[in-house]
XYZ file of C-alpha atoms in Angstrom:
127
model
C 11.449 5.006 -4.129
C 11.995 5.777 -0.474
C 11.410 2.931 1.966
C 11.662 3.594 5.684
C 12.179 0.716 8.097
C 11.057 1.237 11.678
C 12.475 -0.951 14.412
C 9.655 0.287 16.650
C 7.003 -1.094 14.288
C 5.155 -4.239 15.275
C 5.284 -5.379 11.630
C 8.112 -7.602 10.411
C 10.631 -5.857 8.160
C 9.535 -7.731 5.021
C 5.953 -6.561 5.682
C 7.073 -2.940 6.042
C 8.859 -3.192 2.679
C 5.880 -4.953 1.099
C 3.372 -2.392 2.371
C 5.415 0.600 1.247
C 6.028 -0.749 -2.260
C 2.366 -1.810 -2.538
C 1.255 1.681 -1.504
C 3.593 3.270 -4.070
C 2.101 1.094 -6.802
C -1.537 1.539 -5.786
C -1.134 5.303 -5.391
C 0.341 5.592 -8.879
C 3.742 6.760 -7.656
C 5.164 3.652 -9.336
C 3.639 2.878 -12.719
C 3.422 -0.217 -14.900
C 6.834 -1.036 -16.320
C 8.820 0.901 -13.714
C 11.796 -1.095 -12.496
C 12.378 -1.840 -8.847
C 15.802 -2.077 -7.227
C 17.285 -5.548 -7.365
C 16.661 -7.703 -4.322
C 20.339 -7.457 -3.403
C 20.527 -3.709 -3.938
C 17.418 -3.047 -1.854
C 18.763 -5.277 0.925
C 22.040 -3.351 0.849
C 20.308 0.046 0.817
C 18.044 -0.876 3.735
C 20.768 -2.832 5.534
C 18.597 -5.916 5.822
C 18.933 -9.539 4.769
C 18.520 -10.483 1.111
C 16.030 -13.096 2.339
C 13.894 -10.289 3.790
C 13.695 -8.325 0.537
C 13.197 -11.542 -1.450
C 10.188 -12.410 0.698
C 8.648 -8.955 0.162
C 9.118 -9.229 -3.615
C 7.639 -12.746 -3.649
C 4.522 -11.497 -1.858
C 4.183 -8.627 -4.343
C 4.422 -11.149 -7.172
C 1.691 -13.276 -5.588
C -0.505 -10.174 -5.480
C 0.317 -9.656 -9.181
C 1.663 -6.178 -8.457
C 5.169 -6.901 -9.756
C 6.763 -9.231 -12.287
C 10.283 -10.603 -11.881
C 12.293 -11.592 -14.914
C 15.391 -13.709 -14.305
C 18.455 -11.764 -15.314
C 16.521 -8.537 -15.901
C 15.030 -7.628 -12.519
C 11.652 -6.801 -11.074
C 9.126 -4.444 -12.604
C 5.756 -3.015 -11.690
C 3.209 -5.287 -13.320
C 1.314 -4.215 -16.380
C -1.859 -5.311 -14.565
C -4.860 -3.640 -16.058
C -6.229 -0.459 -14.544
C -9.405 -2.205 -13.383
C -7.345 -4.577 -11.233
C -5.357 -1.718 -9.690
C -8.575 0.231 -9.090
C -10.134 -2.803 -7.411
C -7.125 -3.171 -5.131
C -7.275 0.518 -4.213
C -11.022 0.258 -3.545
C -10.409 -2.694 -1.236
C -7.854 -0.685 0.760
C -10.231 2.289 0.889
C -13.024 0.081 2.213
C -10.725 -1.238 4.948
C -9.945 2.337 6.002
C -13.644 3.226 5.943
C -14.469 0.282 8.212
C -11.848 1.557 10.663
C -13.462 5.000 10.533
C -16.928 3.545 11.125
C -15.681 1.599 14.139
C -13.949 4.658 15.555
C -17.053 6.798 15.063
C -19.130 4.215 16.952
C -16.674 4.380 19.841
C -17.263 8.137 19.832
C -21.039 7.551 19.832
C -21.450 9.358 16.520
C -24.587 8.664 14.529
C -24.344 7.619 10.904
C -25.645 11.034 9.896
C -23.003 12.776 12.054
C -20.336 10.731 10.301
C -21.744 11.592 6.859
C -21.943 15.286 7.776
C -18.371 15.263 9.040
C -17.162 13.542 5.871
C -19.048 16.064 3.718
C -17.441 19.017 5.507
C -13.963 17.504 5.172
C -14.543 16.703 1.510
C -15.658 20.265 0.796
C -12.591 21.647 2.616
C -10.319 19.459 0.481
C -11.907 20.809 -2.715
C -11.203 24.394 -1.733
C -7.832 25.546 -3.174
């Protein structure tokens, strides 16, 4: 797992850690049962406060994306695939709303947007 902290980012460090681990889980890069670095080890690796990494892990637990076991560490949750799919769909919808807003700023019609998406989708299917 490769987490990159940007001092230029407007997001707090714990949020950058949270978002990158969340993305790794939702994308399938990290799978159910995979272990995460300990809070202390991650803090050391990233050269940040233990409190910062602890906060990121606590938020991931609240989202039910990881489980922490005292004395054993933190692991990607065994949440069912429907839950993970729902979370990924939610993130996709947020991105789509951003695209819709951007297309409106460009004065694109809904049909123009659909046509553009179709062309891009077809290009992605071509090997």
